[in-house]
Coordinates of C-alpha atoms and ligand atoms in Angstrom, one line a residue:
M1 CA 0.7 -46.3 -22.7
K2 CA 0.6 -43.2 -25.8
K3 CA -2.9 -41.9 -25.0
F4 CA -1.7 -41.5 -20.9
F5 CA 1.0 -39.3 -21.6
A6 CA -1.0 -37.6 -24.4
Y7 CA -2.7 -36.6 -21.5
F8 CA -0.3 -36.6 -18.9
I9 CA 2.2 -34.5 -20.5
P10 CA -0.1 -31.3 -21.1
I11 CA -1.9 -31.8 -17.6
L12 CA 1.8 -31.8 -16.3
L13 CA 3.2 -29.1 -18.4
A14 CA 0.0 -26.7 -17.6
F15 CA 0.0 -27.4 -13.6
T16 CA 3.6 -26.4 -13.8
I17 CA 3.4 -22.7 -15.4
G18 CA 0.2 -22.6 -12.8
A19 CA 2.8 -23.1 -9.7
L20 CA 5.6 -21.1 -11.4
G21 CA 3.1 -18.3 -12.4
S22 CA 1.3 -18.8 -8.9
Y23 CA 4.7 -18.3 -6.9
I24 CA 5.2 -15.2 -8.8
Q25 CA 2.1 -13.9 -7.9
G26 CA 2.3 -15.4 -4.3
E27 CA 5.6 -13.4 -4.0
A28 CA 4.8 -10.3 -5.7
L29 CA 1.5 -9.7 -4.0
V30 CA 2.7 -10.2 -0.2
E31 CA 4.4 -6.6 -1.1
W32 CA 2.6 -5.3 -3.8
Y33 CA -1.2 -6.1 -2.6
P34 CA -1.6 -3.0 -0.5
Y35 CA -0.6 -1.1 -2.9
L36 CA -3.8 -2.2 -5.3
I37 CA -7.1 -1.0 -5.4
K38 CA -9.7 -3.7 -6.2
S39 CA -12.5 -4.2 -7.9
P40 CA -16.1 -4.9 -6.0
A41 CA -16.2 -7.8 -7.9
T42 CA -13.3 -9.4 -6.7
P43 CA -13.7 -12.5 -5.3
P44 CA -12.7 -13.9 -1.9
S45 CA -8.2 -14.9 -2.1
I46 CA -9.7 -18.8 -2.6
V47 CA -11.0 -18.4 -4.7
F48 CA -8.1 -18.1 -7.4
P49 CA -6.1 -21.5 -6.6
I50 CA -9.1 -23.6 -6.9
A51 CA -10.5 -22.0 -9.8
W52 CA -7.1 -22.2 -11.6
S53 CA -6.5 -25.7 -10.7
V54 CA -9.6 -26.8 -12.1
L55 CA -9.3 -24.9 -15.6
Y56 CA -5.7 -25.9 -15.8
L57 CA -7.0 -29.6 -15.6
L58 CA -9.8 -29.3 -18.0
I59 CA -7.3 -27.3 -20.7
G60 CA -4.4 -30.0 -20.1
I61 CA -7.3 -32.6 -20.9
S62 CA -8.4 -30.7 -23.9
A63 CA -4.8 -30.8 -25.2
G64 CA -4.9 -34.3 -24.3
T65 CA -7.5 -35.2 -26.5
M66 CA -6.0 -33.9 -29.6
L67 CA -2.9 -35.6 -29.1
A68 CA -4.6 -39.3 -28.2
R69 CA -6.0 -38.8 -31.6
G70 CA -2.5 -37.8 -32.7
D71 CA -4.1 -34.6 -34.1
M72 CA -0.7 -31.9 -33.5
S73 CA -2.7 -29.7 -35.7
V74 CA -3.4 -26.8 -32.4
L75 CA -0.7 -28.0 -30.4
R76 CA 1.1 -24.6 -31.1
L77 CA -1.5 -22.8 -30.1
W78 CA -2.3 -24.3 -27.0
L79 CA 1.3 -23.7 -26.0
L80 CA 1.3 -19.9 -27.1
Q81 CA -1.7 -19.7 -25.0
L82 CA 0.1 -21.4 -22.1
L83 CA 2.9 -18.9 -22.1
L84 CA 1.0 -15.4 -22.7
N85 CA -0.9 -17.2 -19.6
F86 CA 2.9 -17.4 -17.5
L87 CA 3.8 -14.2 -19.3
W88 CA 0.9 -12.4 -18.0
S89 CA 1.9 -13.5 -14.4
V90 CA 5.5 -12.0 -15.1
C91 CA 4.1 -8.2 -16.2
F92 CA 1.3 -7.8 -14.2
F93 CA 2.8 -9.4 -10.8
A94 CA 6.4 -9.4 -10.7
L95 CA 6.5 -6.2 -13.5
R96 CA 3.6 -4.7 -11.3
S97 CA 2.7 -3.1 -14.9
P98 CA -0.8 -3.6 -14.7
F99 CA -0.5 -1.5 -18.1
I100 CA 1.6 -4.5 -20.0
G101 CA -0.2 -6.9 -18.1
L102 CA -3.7 -6.0 -20.0
L103 CA -1.8 -5.9 -23.3
V104 CA -1.0 -9.8 -22.5
I105 CA -4.1 -10.8 -21.0
L106 CA -5.9 -9.5 -24.1
A107 CA -3.5 -11.1 -26.7
L108 CA -4.5 -14.1 -24.3
D109 CA -7.6 -13.8 -24.7
V110 CA -7.3 -13.8 -28.6
A111 CA -4.9 -16.9 -28.5
V112 CA -7.7 -18.8 -26.7
F113 CA -10.6 -18.0 -29.0
A114 CA -8.3 -18.7 -32.0
Y115 CA -7.8 -22.2 -30.1
I116 CA -11.5 -23.0 -29.3
I117 CA -12.3 -22.0 -33.1
Y118 CA -9.8 -24.3 -34.4
A119 CA -10.4 -26.6 -31.9
A120 CA -13.6 -26.9 -32.4
G121 CA -13.2 -27.9 -36.2
R122 CA -11.6 -30.9 -35.0
R123 CA -12.8 -32.5 -31.7
A124 CA -15.6 -30.3 -30.2
V125 CA -14.7 -31.8 -26.5
A126 CA -11.3 -30.1 -27.0
A127 CA -13.2 -26.8 -27.8
W128 CA -16.2 -26.7 -25.2
L129 CA -13.4 -27.7 -22.4
F130 CA -12.1 -24.3 -22.8
V131 CA -15.3 -22.3 -22.6
P132 CA -14.8 -22.2 -18.6
Y133 CA -11.2 -20.9 -19.1
M134 CA -12.1 -18.4 -21.6
L135 CA -15.3 -16.8 -19.2
W136 CA -12.5 -16.9 -16.3
L137 CA -9.9 -15.2 -18.8
I138 CA -12.9 -12.6 -19.5
F139 CA -13.1 -12.0 -15.8
A140 CA -9.0 -11.9 -15.2
T141 CA -9.4 -9.6 -18.4
Y142 CA -12.1 -7.3 -16.5
L143 CA -10.0 -7.4 -12.9
N144 CA -7.2 -6.2 -14.9
G145 CA -8.6 -3.8 -16.8
Y146 CA -10.0 -2.1 -13.3
I147 CA -6.8 -2.1 -11.8
Y148 CA -5.4 -0.2 -14.7
I149 CA -7.9 2.5 -14.6
H150 CA -7.9 3.1 -11.0
N151 CA -4.2 2.7 -10.1
H152 CA -3.0 4.8 -12.8
G153 CA -2.6 8.7 -13.0
P154 CA -1.9 11.7 -10.6
K155 CA -3.2 9.7 -7.9
A156 CA -1.2 6.3 -7.9
T157 CA 1.9 9.1 -8.7
T158 CA 2.5 9.9 -5.2
A159 CA 5.1 7.5 -4.5
T160 CA 7.5 10.4 -5.5
A161 CA 5.9 13.7 -3.6
A162 CA 6.0 10.8 -0.8
A163 CA 9.5 9.8 -1.0
M164 CA 10.3 13.8 -0.8
A165 CA 7.9 15.1 1.6
I166 CA 8.2 15.6 5.2
A167 CA 5.7 12.6 5.7
I168 CA 2.7 14.2 7.5
P169 CA 0.7 11.5 8.9
K170 CA -2.8 11.2 7.7
F171 CA -4.0 9.2 10.8
S172 CA -3.1 10.2 14.5
L173 CA -4.1 8.7 17.8
P174 CA -7.3 10.5 18.8
V175 CA -7.0 12.4 22.0
L176 CA -9.4 10.5 24.5
P177 CA -12.1 12.7 26.1
Y178 CA -11.4 11.2 29.3
A179 CA -8.2 10.8 31.7
D180 CA -6.1 7.6 31.2
D181 CA -6.5 6.6 35.1
A182 CA -10.7 7.5 34.6
L183 CA -11.5 4.1 34.1
A184 CA -9.6 2.7 36.4
P185 CA -10.0 -0.1 38.3
I186 CA -12.3 -1.4 35.9
M187 CA -9.5 -0.4 33.0
S188 CA -6.2 0.5 34.7
K189 CA -3.6 3.5 33.8
E190 CA -1.3 0.6 32.6
T191 CA -3.7 -1.0 30.3
M192 CA -4.6 2.0 29.3
H193 CA -0.7 2.9 28.6
Y194 CA -0.1 0.0 26.6
H195 CA -3.5 -0.7 25.0
Y196 CA -4.3 2.9 24.0
G197 CA -0.7 4.0 23.6
K198 CA 1.2 1.4 22.2
H199 CA -1.0 -1.3 20.6
Y200 CA -3.7 1.4 18.7
K201 CA -1.4 4.0 18.5
A202 CA 0.9 0.9 16.3
Y203 CA -1.8 0.2 14.0
I204 CA -2.5 3.8 13.2
D205 CA 1.3 4.0 12.6
N206 CA 2.0 1.2 10.4
T207 CA -1.2 2.0 8.4
N208 CA 0.1 6.0 7.8
R209 CA 3.4 3.7 6.9
L210 CA 1.6 1.2 4.5
I211 CA -0.7 3.8 2.7
M212 CA 2.1 6.0 1.5
G213 CA 2.7 6.5 -2.0
T214 CA -0.6 4.5 -2.9
P215 CA -4.1 5.1 -4.1
Y216 CA -5.1 4.3 -0.5
E217 CA -3.1 8.0 0.7
N218 CA -6.7 9.3 -0.6
M219 CA -9.0 7.2 1.2
G220 CA -10.6 7.8 4.7
L221 CA -10.3 5.0 7.2
E222 CA -13.5 3.0 6.5
E223 CA -12.8 3.3 3.3
I224 CA -9.2 1.4 3.2
V225 CA -10.6 -1.0 5.6
E226 CA -13.6 -1.7 3.2
K227 CA -11.3 -2.1 -0.1
S228 CA -8.0 -3.1 1.2
E229 CA -6.2 -6.3 2.0
G230 CA -3.4 -8.1 3.9
A231 CA -1.1 -5.9 6.0
L232 CA -2.8 -3.1 5.2
F233 CA -6.0 -4.7 6.1
N234 CA -4.9 -5.8 9.5
N235 CA -3.6 -2.6 11.0
A236 CA -6.5 -0.5 9.4
A237 CA -8.9 -2.5 10.3
Q238 CA -7.3 -2.6 14.2
A239 CA -6.9 1.2 13.9
L240 CA -10.6 1.6 13.3
N241 CA -12.1 -1.3 15.6
H242 CA -9.9 0.4 18.2
Q243 CA -11.2 3.8 17.5
I244 CA -15.0 2.6 17.8
Y245 CA -13.7 1.2 21.1
F246 CA -12.2 3.6 23.0
E247 CA -14.9 6.3 21.9
G248 CA -17.5 3.7 23.0
I249 CA -16.3 3.7 26.9
T250 CA -16.6 6.5 28.9
P251 CA -16.4 7.0 33.1
T252 CA -19.5 8.7 33.8
Q253 CA -22.4 6.2 33.6
K254 CA -24.8 6.7 31.0
V255 CA -28.5 5.6 31.2
M256 CA -29.4 3.5 27.7
P257 CA -31.4 6.1 25.5
K258 CA -34.8 5.2 25.0
E259 CA -34.4 4.7 21.4
L260 CA -31.7 2.6 21.6
E261 CA -33.3 0.8 24.3
R262 CA -36.9 0.4 22.4
R263 CA -34.1 -1.2 19.7
I264 CA -32.7 -3.7 22.0
V265 CA -36.1 -5.0 23.6
R266 CA -37.4 -4.9 19.7
D267 CA -34.4 -7.4 19.0
F268 CA -33.5 -9.1 22.0
G269 CA -36.6 -9.8 24.0
S270 CA -35.2 -7.7 27.0
V271 CA -32.0 -5.6 27.8
E272 CA -31.0 -8.6 29.8
N273 CA -31.3 -10.7 27.2
F274 CA -29.3 -8.9 25.0
N275 CA -26.3 -8.5 28.2
R276 CA -26.4 -11.7 28.1
E277 CA -26.3 -13.1 24.8
F278 CA -23.2 -10.1 24.0
A279 CA -21.6 -11.3 27.2
N280 CA -21.4 -15.0 26.3
T281 CA -20.7 -14.7 22.6
A282 CA -17.6 -12.5 23.8
A283 CA -16.6 -15.0 26.9
G284 CA -17.0 -17.6 24.0
L285 CA -15.0 -16.1 20.9
F286 CA -12.0 -18.3 20.4
G287 CA -9.0 -16.7 19.9
S288 CA -8.1 -12.8 19.3
G289 CA -11.4 -11.0 17.8
W290 CA -13.9 -8.6 18.9
V291 CA -17.7 -8.6 19.7
W292 CA -20.4 -6.2 18.3
L293 CA -23.4 -4.5 18.7
C294 CA -24.6 -4.0 15.1
E295 CA -27.3 -2.4 13.2
D296 CA -27.9 -4.1 9.6
D297 CA -29.6 -2.2 6.4
G298 CA -33.2 -2.7 8.0
G299 CA -31.9 -1.3 11.3
R300 CA -32.5 -4.7 13.1
L301 CA -29.8 -5.2 15.7
S302 CA -28.2 -8.2 16.5
V303 CA -24.6 -9.3 18.2
V304 CA -21.5 -10.6 15.9
P305 CA -18.3 -11.8 16.6
T306 CA -15.5 -11.4 14.5
K307 CA -12.2 -12.8 14.1
D308 CA -8.9 -11.3 14.6
A309 CA -9.0 -7.4 12.9
D310 CA -12.4 -8.1 11.2
N311 CA -14.7 -5.4 11.1
P312 CA -18.8 -5.4 10.4
I313 CA -18.3 -2.6 7.7
R314 CA -16.6 -5.5 5.7
H315 CA -20.0 -7.3 6.1
N316 CA -22.7 -5.1 5.7
L317 CA -22.9 -4.0 8.8
N318 CA -23.1 -0.7 11.0
P319 CA -21.6 -0.9 14.4
L320 CA -22.6 0.7 17.1
M321 CA -20.6 -0.5 20.2
C322 CA -17.7 -3.5 20.5
I323 CA -15.6 -5.1 23.2
D324 CA -11.7 -5.9 22.6
V325 CA -11.0 -9.7 23.6
W326 CA -7.8 -9.8 22.3
E327 CA -5.9 -10.8 25.1
H328 CA -3.9 -7.3 25.3
A329 CA -7.5 -5.8 26.0
Y330 CA -7.8 -7.2 29.4
Y331 CA -4.2 -9.1 30.3
L332 CA -2.7 -6.8 32.8
D333 CA -6.2 -6.2 34.7
Y334 CA -7.8 -9.6 34.6
Q335 CA -5.1 -11.9 33.5
N336 CA -7.6 -15.2 32.1
R337 CA -10.9 -14.2 33.4
R338 CA -12.0 -12.6 30.4
P339 CA -15.6 -13.2 31.9
D340 CA -14.9 -11.2 34.6
F341 CA -13.4 -8.1 32.1
I342 CA -16.7 -8.7 30.1
R343 CA -19.0 -8.2 32.8
E344 CA -16.9 -5.0 34.1
Y345 CA -16.8 -3.6 30.7
M346 CA -20.6 -3.5 30.4
K347 CA -20.6 -0.6 33.1
I348 CA -18.2 1.9 31.1
V349 CA -20.0 1.4 27.7
D350 CA -21.0 4.5 26.6
W351 CA -24.6 4.2 25.8
D352 CA -25.1 8.0 24.2
K353 CA -22.2 6.8 21.7
A354 CA -23.6 3.6 20.9
A355 CA -27.2 5.5 20.0
S356 CA -25.3 7.9 17.9
R357 CA -24.1 6.1 16.0
L358 CA -27.7 4.4 14.5
T359 CA -28.4 5.0 11.2
E360 CA -31.8 4.4 10.9
Ligands
MN1 MN1 -7.1 -4.6 21.3

């Protein structure tokens, strides 16, 4: 029973501190995340709770192996590192200071290293259990340092400038090279009014609002889409998706340029095969999203569906053309008949524009 508590109490303590820290992070991230420039090495968000859960379990067991033997000697070091761990969440996320966060996480690195050294002299297994945690902390220190460097300096201090300025929006709704009724009846004037004039415009307005006073202010739309997360990513990516979409259609029937046709035939067998695959993918995409004709690094073409706001540039693919299969794209004209919309849409695709986006 005593042994059980020796393990149970530190594990419970580690998870409680971890849960409290995560709560602070979650609260702060919703608001703060769009303002951070992330390192290219940042793993997907889901990795963090999994990694921390495993690591907290290991460090709890580590303290348990000491306590189960009645060895209290390194307990203070263990508590110190747990406290510093929590303090880091507070400084980095709640106080929003990557600088103080960096100081605290460096102190945490030292405390954890000291624990490993002391524990190794008594119970080797207790030290080994801390090694994954130490490695993860080194990585977290790198991330904190990257954010400190890239969110520091004059570029990051434009919040006051933004507050003072008569905000000049960075991105604006592009003027279309065709009249709002030119695509009817395939795409009605009413659809253009809502889809282009309301939905697309809202994504651009939201992007402008979310980048104000942040380091993203100085980036182009594609770079924002590559680097952002959360609300900013959703709005910026939708702004980019709709730009490619509305640029990529035309009231003038176009013949597919020879080079694009050659590549489609090479990679799909025939233009008909491509059309079929594109239409089937667009009809089969569940929920909201987009279907793209993409070019990879080697110049190979493929049909790629993406969910919600996602864009192929996040997957190292170059988008050539796309179809919007969110309901707002077709509901006024086609209601639930998405396949009809897809068939008609293919008649207004600007193949010159798609070919002009080829890089190879
Ligand atoms: Mn849309």
